[in-house]
């Protein structure tokens, strides 16, 4: 499994940086965002280092499918029972700040910042 020793999300997966874990299995890790923009705001990341969605290939399709099918289950478990939003920031113009593929899942009672 690919790991970037300089990547903050790889360090979170390795337990080198603390996080508020939501979920973990052999391929995926989910944790609360440190700057939440909604009452429910967590991220799902692959444990394998993939820098961005732009670098995903056909071999990543099953992993991406798992992320997107896990999102609703975790959103409900975290309290987003009336819908949620998923966001994948990709590249500098897409607002990506951490170059490790991650899916934001946001929900909960509105109003909350959309942006």
Tab-separated table of N, CA, C and O in Angstrom:
chain	number	residue	atom	x	y	z
A	1	UNK	N	0.856	-1.187	0.000
A	1	UNK	CA	0.000	0.000	0.000
A	1	UNK	C	0.890	1.234	0.000
A	1	UNK	O	1.830	1.336	0.768
A	2	UNK	N	0.588	2.161	-0.854
A	2	UNK	CA	1.363	3.385	-0.996
A	2	UNK	C	1.146	4.293	0.210
A	2	UNK	O	0.039	4.440	0.715
A	3	UNK	N	2.232	4.915	0.679
A	3	UNK	CA	2.208	5.811	1.825
A	3	UNK	C	3.194	6.943	1.540
A	3	UNK	O	4.307	6.700	1.097
A	4	UNK	N	2.791	8.179	1.779
A	4	UNK	CA	3.674	9.330	1.614
A	4	UNK	C	4.050	9.825	3.010
A	4	UNK	O	3.188	10.312	3.753
A	5	UNK	N	5.319	9.707	3.404
A	5	UNK	CA	5.718	10.083	4.762
A	5	UNK	C	5.543	11.567	5.077
A	5	UNK	O	5.552	11.956	6.238
A	6	UNK	N	5.333	12.401	4.058
A	6	UNK	CA	5.124	13.836	4.277
A	6	UNK	C	3.655	14.239	4.264
A	6	UNK	O	3.335	15.409	4.479
A	7	UNK	N	2.765	13.295	4.001
A	7	UNK	CA	1.332	13.588	3.874
A	7	UNK	C	0.654	13.552	5.251
A	7	UNK	O	0.738	12.557	5.969
A	8	UNK	N	-0.048	14.622	5.575
A	8	UNK	CA	-0.725	14.699	6.876
A	8	UNK	C	-1.788	13.603	7.024
A	8	UNK	O	-1.951	13.039	8.104
A	9	UNK	N	-2.504	13.271	5.936
A	9	UNK	CA	-3.527	12.229	6.040
A	9	UNK	C	-2.890	10.849	6.172
A	9	UNK	O	-3.424	9.992	6.889
A	10	UNK	N	-1.764	10.608	5.525
A	10	UNK	CA	-1.042	9.342	5.721
A	10	UNK	C	-0.591	9.226	7.175
A	10	UNK	O	-0.635	8.144	7.760
A	11	UNK	N	-0.180	10.350	7.767
A	11	UNK	CA	0.236	10.349	9.168
A	11	UNK	C	-0.950	10.088	10.089
A	11	UNK	O	-0.800	9.416	11.114
A	12	UNK	N	-2.121	10.588	9.738
A	12	UNK	CA	-3.324	10.312	10.526
A	12	UNK	C	-3.649	8.820	10.453
A	12	UNK	O	-3.909	8.179	11.480
A	13	UNK	N	-3.620	8.246	9.263
A	13	UNK	CA	-3.894	6.812	9.095
A	13	UNK	C	-2.901	5.979	9.909
A	13	UNK	O	-3.269	4.982	10.526
A	14	UNK	N	-1.639	6.404	9.934
A	14	UNK	CA	-0.592	5.672	10.656
A	14	UNK	C	-0.662	5.876	12.168
A	14	UNK	O	0.084	5.240	12.914
A	15	UNK	N	-1.538	6.773	12.629
A	15	UNK	CA	-1.661	7.043	14.056
A	15	UNK	C	-0.619	8.006	14.588
A	15	UNK	O	-0.502	8.189	15.800
A	16	UNK	N	0.119	8.656	13.693
A	16	UNK	CA	1.151	9.613	14.102
A	16	UNK	C	0.558	10.968	14.474
A	16	UNK	O	1.182	11.741	15.209
A	17	UNK	N	-0.611	11.272	13.941
A	17	UNK	CA	-1.339	12.503	14.243
A	17	UNK	C	-2.725	12.081	14.719
A	17	UNK	O	-3.387	11.265	14.065
A	18	UNK	N	-3.182	12.605	15.857
A	18	UNK	CA	-4.495	12.197	16.361
A	18	UNK	C	-5.635	12.704	15.486
A	18	UNK	O	-5.516	13.736	14.810
A	19	UNK	N	-6.729	11.962	15.512
A	19	UNK	CA	-7.952	12.364	14.809
A	19	UNK	C	-9.137	11.809	15.578
A	19	UNK	O	-8.985	10.917	16.409
A	20	UNK	N	-10.303	12.352	15.276
A	20	UNK	CA	-11.544	11.829	15.863
A	20	UNK	C	-12.137	10.852	14.850
A	20	UNK	O	-12.873	11.240	13.949
A	21	UNK	N	-11.794	9.588	15.017
A	21	UNK	CA	-12.169	8.554	14.057
A	21	UNK	C	-13.673	8.326	14.034
A	21	UNK	O	-14.328	8.254	15.060
A	22	UNK	N	-14.192	8.191	12.809
A	22	UNK	CA	-15.586	7.842	12.570
A	22	UNK	C	-15.683	6.381	12.153
A	22	UNK	O	-16.606	5.670	12.542
A	23	UNK	N	-14.700	5.923	11.373
A	23	UNK	CA	-14.765	4.576	10.792
A	23	UNK	C	-13.368	4.170	10.336
A	23	UNK	O	-12.574	5.010	9.924
A	24	UNK	N	-13.130	2.855	10.369
A	24	UNK	CA	-11.887	2.334	9.823
A	24	UNK	C	-12.080	0.886	9.416
A	24	UNK	O	-12.715	0.109	10.118
A	25	UNK	N	-11.519	0.536	8.260
A	25	UNK	CA	-11.414	-0.852	7.837
A	25	UNK	C	-10.060	-1.024	7.155
A	25	UNK	O	-9.200	-0.151	7.263
A	26	UNK	N	-9.868	-2.105	6.445
A	26	UNK	CA	-8.556	-2.379	5.849
A	26	UNK	C	-8.164	-1.394	4.746
A	26	UNK	O	-6.978	-1.186	4.493
A	27	UNK	N	-9.138	-0.751	4.101
A	27	UNK	CA	-8.854	0.154	2.978
A	27	UNK	C	-9.177	1.617	3.235
A	27	UNK	O	-8.620	2.488	2.570
A	28	UNK	N	-10.099	1.884	4.153
A	28	UNK	CA	-10.622	3.241	4.319
A	28	UNK	C	-10.504	3.720	5.758
A	28	UNK	O	-10.513	2.918	6.697
A	29	UNK	N	-10.440	5.028	5.896
A	29	UNK	CA	-10.416	5.663	7.204
A	29	UNK	C	-11.298	6.904	7.108
A	29	UNK	O	-11.212	7.651	6.131
A	30	UNK	N	-12.155	7.114	8.095
A	30	UNK	CA	-13.022	8.298	8.121
A	30	UNK	C	-12.826	9.002	9.465
A	30	UNK	O	-12.713	8.346	10.507
A	31	UNK	N	-12.777	10.329	9.415
A	31	UNK	CA	-12.554	11.102	10.631
A	31	UNK	C	-13.202	12.474	10.504
A	31	UNK	O	-13.441	12.978	9.406
A	32	UNK	N	-13.486	13.081	11.661
A	32	UNK	CA	-14.116	14.399	11.699
A	32	UNK	C	-13.161	15.474	11.189
A	32	UNK	O	-11.965	15.439	11.481
A	33	UNK	N	-13.714	16.414	10.442
A	33	UNK	CA	-12.937	17.554	9.952
A	33	UNK	C	-12.571	18.452	11.131
A	33	UNK	O	-13.400	18.670	12.019
A	34	UNK	N	-11.354	18.978	11.135
A	34	UNK	CA	-10.934	19.845	12.251
A	34	UNK	C	-11.530	21.249	12.148
A	34	UNK	O	-11.515	21.987	13.125
A	35	UNK	N	-12.052	21.616	10.968
A	35	UNK	CA	-12.737	22.898	10.784
A	35	UNK	C	-14.105	22.626	10.161
A	35	UNK	O	-14.335	22.920	8.983
A	36	UNK	N	-15.034	22.060	10.941
A	36	UNK	CA	-16.321	21.659	10.362
A	36	UNK	C	-17.108	22.843	9.816
A	36	UNK	O	-17.111	23.921	10.398
A	37	UNK	N	-17.763	22.593	8.683
A	37	UNK	CA	-18.611	23.596	8.054
A	37	UNK	C	-20.082	23.233	8.149
A	37	UNK	O	-20.925	23.875	7.533
A	38	UNK	N	-20.376	22.196	8.921
A	38	UNK	CA	-21.749	21.749	9.123
A	38	UNK	C	-21.796	20.986	10.438
A	38	UNK	O	-20.754	20.558	10.938
A	39	UNK	N	-22.987	20.781	11.005
A	39	UNK	CA	-23.080	20.020	12.251
A	39	UNK	C	-22.465	18.617	12.139
A	39	UNK	O	-21.870	18.127	13.083
A	40	UNK	N	-22.611	18.000	10.980
A	40	UNK	CA	-21.948	16.739	10.681
A	40	UNK	C	-20.953	17.041	9.565
A	40	UNK	O	-21.341	17.520	8.502
A	41	UNK	N	-19.677	16.809	9.808
A	41	UNK	CA	-18.659	17.052	8.775
A	41	UNK	C	-17.475	16.134	9.053
A	41	UNK	O	-16.731	16.329	10.008
A	42	UNK	N	-17.350	15.136	8.220
A	42	UNK	CA	-16.230	14.214	8.325
A	42	UNK	C	-15.701	13.935	6.927
A	42	UNK	O	-16.302	14.326	5.932
A	43	UNK	N	-14.550	13.287	6.885
A	43	UNK	CA	-13.935	12.935	5.609
A	43	UNK	C	-13.701	11.444	5.554
A	43	UNK	O	-13.407	10.823	6.573
A	44	UNK	N	-13.825	10.901	4.364
A	44	UNK	CA	-13.477	9.507	4.117
A	44	UNK	C	-12.273	9.519	3.192
A	44	UNK	O	-12.290	10.183	2.150
A	45	UNK	N	-11.224	8.793	3.584
A	45	UNK	CA	-10.011	8.743	2.774
A	45	UNK	C	-9.599	7.293	2.550
A	45	UNK	O	-9.862	6.436	3.391
A	46	UNK	N	-8.951	7.027	1.425
A	46	UNK	CA	-8.341	5.710	1.267
A	46	UNK	C	-7.064	5.673	2.102
A	46	UNK	O	-6.376	6.684	2.253
A	47	UNK	N	-6.756	4.514	2.659
A	47	UNK	CA	-5.483	4.381	3.378
A	47	UNK	C	-4.318	4.435	2.392
A	47	UNK	O	-3.242	4.904	2.733
A	48	UNK	N	-4.552	3.978	1.195
A	48	UNK	CA	-3.550	4.066	0.133
A	48	UNK	C	-3.411	5.533	-0.262
A	48	UNK	O	-4.410	6.240	-0.434
A	49	UNK	N	-2.187	6.009	-0.420
A	49	UNK	CA	-1.990	7.400	-0.807
A	49	UNK	C	-2.283	7.573	-2.300
A	49	UNK	O	-1.593	7.022	-3.150
A	50	UNK	N	-3.339	8.320	-2.591
A	50	UNK	CA	-3.669	8.776	-3.937
A	50	UNK	C	-3.778	10.283	-3.779
A	50	UNK	O	-4.578	10.763	-2.974
A	51	UNK	N	-2.967	11.032	-4.492
A	51	UNK	CA	-2.862	12.472	-4.247
A	51	UNK	C	-4.162	13.229	-4.496
A	51	UNK	O	-4.488	14.155	-3.759
A	52	UNK	N	-4.912	12.866	-5.536
A	52	UNK	CA	-6.151	13.577	-5.831
A	52	UNK	C	-7.027	12.715	-6.735
A	52	UNK	O	-6.570	11.703	-7.285
A	53	UNK	N	-8.255	13.134	-6.919
A	53	UNK	CA	-9.146	12.422	-7.828
A	53	UNK	C	-8.583	12.439	-9.236
A	53	UNK	O	-8.760	11.490	-9.998
A	54	UNK	N	-7.844	13.473	-9.577
A	54	UNK	CA	-7.227	13.588	-10.892
A	54	UNK	C	-6.205	12.474	-11.144
A	54	UNK	O	-5.928	12.143	-12.295
A	55	UNK	N	-5.662	11.904	-10.102
A	55	UNK	CA	-4.688	10.831	-10.241
A	55	UNK	C	-5.301	9.442	-10.125
A	55	UNK	O	-4.610	8.439	-10.276
A	56	UNK	N	-6.595	9.367	-9.851
A	56	UNK	CA	-7.266	8.070	-9.763
A	56	UNK	C	-7.350	7.449	-11.153
A	56	UNK	O	-7.525	8.141	-12.160
A	57	UNK	N	-7.204	6.132	-11.183
A	57	UNK	CA	-7.275	5.386	-12.437
A	57	UNK	C	-8.372	4.345	-12.335
A	57	UNK	O	-9.026	4.207	-11.293
A	58	UNK	N	-8.542	3.578	-13.398
A	58	UNK	CA	-9.555	2.519	-13.402
A	58	UNK	C	-9.321	1.528	-12.269
A	58	UNK	O	-10.279	0.968	-11.725
A	59	UNK	N	-8.081	1.314	-11.887
A	59	UNK	CA	-7.804	0.377	-10.788
A	59	UNK	C	-8.364	0.878	-9.454
A	59	UNK	O	-8.577	0.098	-8.534
A	60	UNK	N	-8.617	2.185	-9.339
A	60	UNK	CA	-9.169	2.751	-8.113
A	60	UNK	C	-10.698	2.722	-8.081
A	60	UNK	O	-11.286	3.086	-7.070
A	61	UNK	N	-11.335	2.289	-9.159
A	61	UNK	CA	-12.804	2.313	-9.231
A	61	UNK	C	-13.472	1.572	-8.069
A	61	UNK	O	-14.411	2.110	-7.461
A	62	UNK	N	-13.037	0.359	-7.729
A	62	UNK	CA	-13.682	-0.308	-6.589
A	62	UNK	C	-13.527	0.467	-5.279
A	62	UNK	O	-14.462	0.549	-4.479
A	63	UNK	N	-12.371	1.065	-5.065
A	63	UNK	CA	-12.126	1.851	-3.866
A	63	UNK	C	-13.031	3.083	-3.829
A	63	UNK	O	-13.643	3.386	-2.798
A	64	UNK	N	-13.139	3.774	-4.955
A	64	UNK	CA	-14.016	4.951	-5.026
A	64	UNK	C	-15.473	4.555	-4.807
A	64	UNK	O	-16.221	5.272	-4.138
A	65	UNK	N	-15.863	3.424	-5.345
A	65	UNK	CA	-17.223	2.923	-5.127
A	65	UNK	C	-17.489	2.634	-3.664
A	65	UNK	O	-18.557	2.957	-3.137
A	66	UNK	N	-16.521	2.058	-2.992
A	66	UNK	CA	-16.674	1.774	-1.558
A	66	UNK	C	-16.832	3.069	-0.771
A	66	UNK	O	-17.644	3.149	0.157
A	67	UNK	N	-16.032	4.088	-1.121
A	67	UNK	CA	-16.129	5.370	-0.421
A	67	UNK	C	-17.537	5.938	-0.575
A	67	UNK	O	-18.163	6.360	0.402
A	68	UNK	N	-18.035	5.955	-1.807
A	68	UNK	CA	-19.343	6.577	-2.052
A	68	UNK	C	-20.507	5.771	-1.506
A	68	UNK	O	-21.548	6.343	-1.186
A	69	UNK	N	-20.355	4.474	-1.369
A	69	UNK	CA	-21.444	3.694	-0.759
A	69	UNK	C	-21.355	3.702	0.762
A	69	UNK	O	-22.365	3.494	1.441
A	70	UNK	N	-20.186	3.974	1.306
A	70	UNK	CA	-20.033	4.094	2.756
A	70	UNK	C	-20.549	5.446	3.257
A	70	UNK	O	-21.055	5.542	4.381
A	71	UNK	N	-20.445	6.477	2.438
A	71	UNK	CA	-20.824	7.838	2.853
A	71	UNK	C	-22.237	7.921	3.428
A	71	UNK	O	-22.413	8.497	4.512
A	72	UNK	N	-23.273	7.367	2.782
A	72	UNK	CA	-24.619	7.497	3.352
A	72	UNK	C	-24.772	6.795	4.703
A	72	UNK	O	-25.419	7.315	5.605
A	73	UNK	N	-24.156	5.627	4.822
A	73	UNK	CA	-24.234	4.878	6.082
A	73	UNK	C	-23.622	5.694	7.222
A	73	UNK	O	-24.234	5.867	8.278
A	74	UNK	N	-22.416	6.212	7.002
A	74	UNK	CA	-21.754	6.988	8.045
A	74	UNK	C	-22.468	8.304	8.303
A	74	UNK	O	-22.547	8.752	9.453
A	75	UNK	N	-22.990	8.936	7.252
A	75	UNK	CA	-23.723	10.199	7.430
A	75	UNK	C	-24.911	9.990	8.361
A	75	UNK	O	-25.123	10.776	9.295
A	76	UNK	N	-25.674	8.926	8.121
A	76	UNK	CA	-26.822	8.626	8.997
A	76	UNK	C	-26.359	8.352	10.423
A	76	UNK	O	-26.945	8.858	11.386
A	77	UNK	N	-25.306	7.546	10.567
A	77	UNK	CA	-24.801	7.215	11.906
A	77	UNK	C	-24.323	8.451	12.656
A	77	UNK	O	-24.420	8.510	13.882
A	78	UNK	N	-23.839	9.451	11.939
A	78	UNK	CA	-23.336	10.677	12.562
A	78	UNK	C	-24.440	11.718	12.779
A	78	UNK	O	-24.180	12.785	13.316
A	79	UNK	N	-25.678	11.424	12.330
A	79	UNK	CA	-26.804	12.311	12.597
A	79	UNK	C	-27.346	13.075	11.417
A	79	UNK	O	-28.263	13.878	11.572
A	80	UNK	N	-26.818	12.857	10.235
A	80	UNK	CA	-27.346	13.522	9.037
A	80	UNK	C	-28.459	12.636	8.472
A	80	UNK	O	-28.251	11.874	7.542
A	81	UNK	N	-29.636	12.739	9.064
A	81	UNK	CA	-30.739	11.846	8.716
A	81	UNK	C	-31.675	12.412	7.657
A	81	UNK	O	-32.572	11.719	7.191
A	82	UNK	N	-31.454	13.672	7.274
A	82	UNK	CA	-32.340	14.308	6.300
A	82	UNK	C	-31.565	14.756	5.067
A	82	UNK	O	-31.889	15.734	4.428
A	83	UNK	N	-30.484	14.051	4.756
A	83	UNK	CA	-29.667	14.383	3.599
A	83	UNK	C	-28.287	14.854	3.994
A	83	UNK	O	-28.022	15.182	5.149
A	84	UNK	N	-27.416	14.873	3.017
A	84	UNK	CA	-26.038	15.276	3.242
A	84	UNK	C	-25.435	15.701	1.913
A	84	UNK	O	-26.014	15.495	0.853
A	85	UNK	N	-24.255	16.280	1.996
A	85	UNK	CA	-23.539	16.758	0.818
A	85	UNK	C	-22.181	16.065	0.780
A	85	UNK	O	-21.546	15.889	1.821
A	86	UNK	N	-21.738	15.668	-0.413
A	86	UNK	CA	-20.388	15.128	-0.574
A	86	UNK	C	-19.611	16.074	-1.479
A	86	UNK	O	-20.152	16.597	-2.460
A	87	UNK	N	-18.342	16.299	-1.127
A	87	UNK	CA	-17.493	17.207	-1.888
A	87	UNK	C	-16.116	16.577	-2.028
A	87	UNK	O	-15.548	16.101	-1.039
A	88	UNK	N	-15.592	16.601	-3.253
A	88	UNK	CA	-14.223	16.173	-3.509
A	88	UNK	C	-13.507	17.349	-4.166
A	88	UNK	O	-13.729	17.642	-5.332
A	89	UNK	N	-12.680	18.043	-3.404
A	89	UNK	CA	-11.878	19.135	-3.955
A	89	UNK	C	-10.695	18.519	-4.693
A	89	UNK	O	-10.008	17.659	-4.147
A	90	UNK	N	-10.461	18.958	-5.921
A	90	UNK	CA	-9.407	18.370	-6.750
A	90	UNK	C	-8.524	19.458	-7.343
A	90	UNK	O	-9.002	20.293	-8.110
A	91	UNK	N	-7.244	19.438	-6.968
A	91	UNK	CA	-6.277	20.375	-7.525
A	91	UNK	C	-6.406	21.768	-6.959
A	91	UNK	O	-7.338	22.085	-6.215
A	92	UNK	N	-5.459	22.625	-7.320
A	92	UNK	CA	-5.440	23.986	-6.774
A	92	UNK	C	-6.696	24.785	-7.109
A	92	UNK	O	-7.242	25.471	-6.243
A	93	UNK	N	-7.175	24.712	-8.342
A	93	UNK	CA	-8.371	25.472	-8.710
A	93	UNK	C	-9.641	24.858	-8.138
A	93	UNK	O	-10.673	25.514	-8.075
A	94	UNK	N	-9.561	23.608	-7.706
A	94	UNK	CA	-10.702	22.947	-7.073
A	94	UNK	C	-10.718	23.112	-5.563
A	94	UNK	O	-11.576	22.566	-4.886
A	95	UNK	N	-9.750	23.863	-5.034
A	95	UNK	CA	-9.720	24.144	-3.607
A	95	UNK	C	-9.093	23.055	-2.757
A	95	UNK	O	-9.235	23.068	-1.536
A	96	UNK	N	-8.369	22.120	-3.375
A	96	UNK	CA	-7.741	21.057	-2.597
A	96	UNK	C	-6.588	21.618	-1.778
A	96	UNK	O	-5.712	22.291	-2.306
A	97	UNK	N	-6.608	21.350	-0.470
A	97	UNK	CA	-5.562	21.830	0.431
A	97	UNK	C	-4.616	20.713	0.855
A	97	UNK	O	-3.436	20.949	1.063
A	98	UNK	N	-5.143	19.512	1.027
A	98	UNK	CA	-4.326	18.361	1.396
A	98	UNK	C	-4.307	17.419	0.201
A	98	UNK	O	-5.371	16.983	-0.261
A	99	UNK	N	-3.128	17.110	-0.284
A	99	UNK	CA	-3.013	16.283	-1.486
A	99	UNK	C	-2.966	14.798	-1.140
A	99	UNK	O	-1.965	14.120	-1.280
A	100	UNK	N	-4.119	14.353	-0.652
A	100	UNK	CA	-4.449	12.955	-0.414
A	100	UNK	C	-5.947	12.908	-0.674
A	100	UNK	O	-6.703	13.651	-0.045
A	101	UNK	N	-6.370	12.109	-1.620
A	101	UNK	CA	-7.784	12.031	-1.994
A	101	UNK	C	-8.658	11.926	-0.748
A	101	UNK	O	-8.397	11.096	0.125
A	102	UNK	N	-9.659	12.779	-0.665
A	102	UNK	CA	-10.592	12.721	0.459
A	102	UNK	C	-11.960	13.230	0.017
A	102	UNK	O	-12.078	14.116	-0.815
A	103	UNK	N	-12.980	12.619	0.599
A	103	UNK	CA	-14.365	12.984	0.313
A	103	UNK	C	-14.946	13.597	1.581
A	103	UNK	O	-15.018	12.934	2.623
A	104	UNK	N	-15.336	14.863	1.506
A	104	UNK	CA	-16.017	15.512	2.621
A	104	UNK	C	-17.476	15.061	2.615
A	104	UNK	O	-18.117	15.036	1.558
A	105	UNK	N	-18.004	14.752	3.777
A	105	UNK	CA	-19.420	14.430	3.946
A	105	UNK	C	-19.957	15.412	4.973
A	105	UNK	O	-19.457	15.478	6.099
A	106	UNK	N	-20.952	16.220	4.550
A	106	UNK	CA	-21.488	17.278	5.406
A	106	UNK	C	-23.005	17.206	5.447
A	106	UNK	O	-23.652	17.003	4.416
A	107	UNK	N	-23.558	17.399	6.623
A	107	UNK	CA	-25.007	17.377	6.769
A	107	UNK	C	-25.402	17.840	8.149
A	107	UNK	O	-24.614	18.402	8.888
A	108	UNK	N	-26.641	17.550	8.476
A	108	UNK	CA	-27.183	17.958	9.765
A	108	UNK	C	-28.184	19.070	9.580
A	108	UNK	O	-28.408	19.551	8.464
A	109	UNK	N	-28.804	19.483	10.673
A	109	UNK	CA	-29.833	20.536	10.574
A	109	UNK	C	-29.277	21.800	9.941
A	109	UNK	O	-28.178	22.230	10.252
A	110	UNK	N	-30.055	22.365	9.026
A	110	UNK	CA	-29.654	23.607	8.365
A	110	UNK	C	-30.165	24.781	9.174
A	110	UNK	O	-31.043	24.603	9.980
A	111	UNK	N	-29.720	25.994	9.042
A	111	UNK	CA	-28.790	26.410	8.000
A	111	UNK	C	-27.342	26.193	8.423
A	111	UNK	O	-27.006	26.300	9.599
A	112	UNK	N	-26.519	25.922	7.467
A	112	UNK	CA	-25.083	25.865	7.680
A	112	UNK	C	-24.393	26.347	6.420
A	112	UNK	O	-24.989	26.382	5.357
A	113	UNK	N	-23.188	26.743	6.609
A	113	UNK	CA	-22.421	27.346	5.505
A	113	UNK	C	-22.279	26.378	4.355
A	113	UNK	O	-21.873	25.241	4.538
A	114	UNK	N	-22.624	26.834	3.169
A	114	UNK	CA	-22.398	26.058	1.950
A	114	UNK	C	-21.329	26.808	1.173
A	114	UNK	O	-21.523	27.963	0.805
A	115	UNK	N	-20.222	26.153	0.933
A	115	UNK	CA	-19.195	26.886	0.220
A	115	UNK	C	-17.957	26.168	-0.018
A	115	UNK	O	-17.468	25.240	0.056
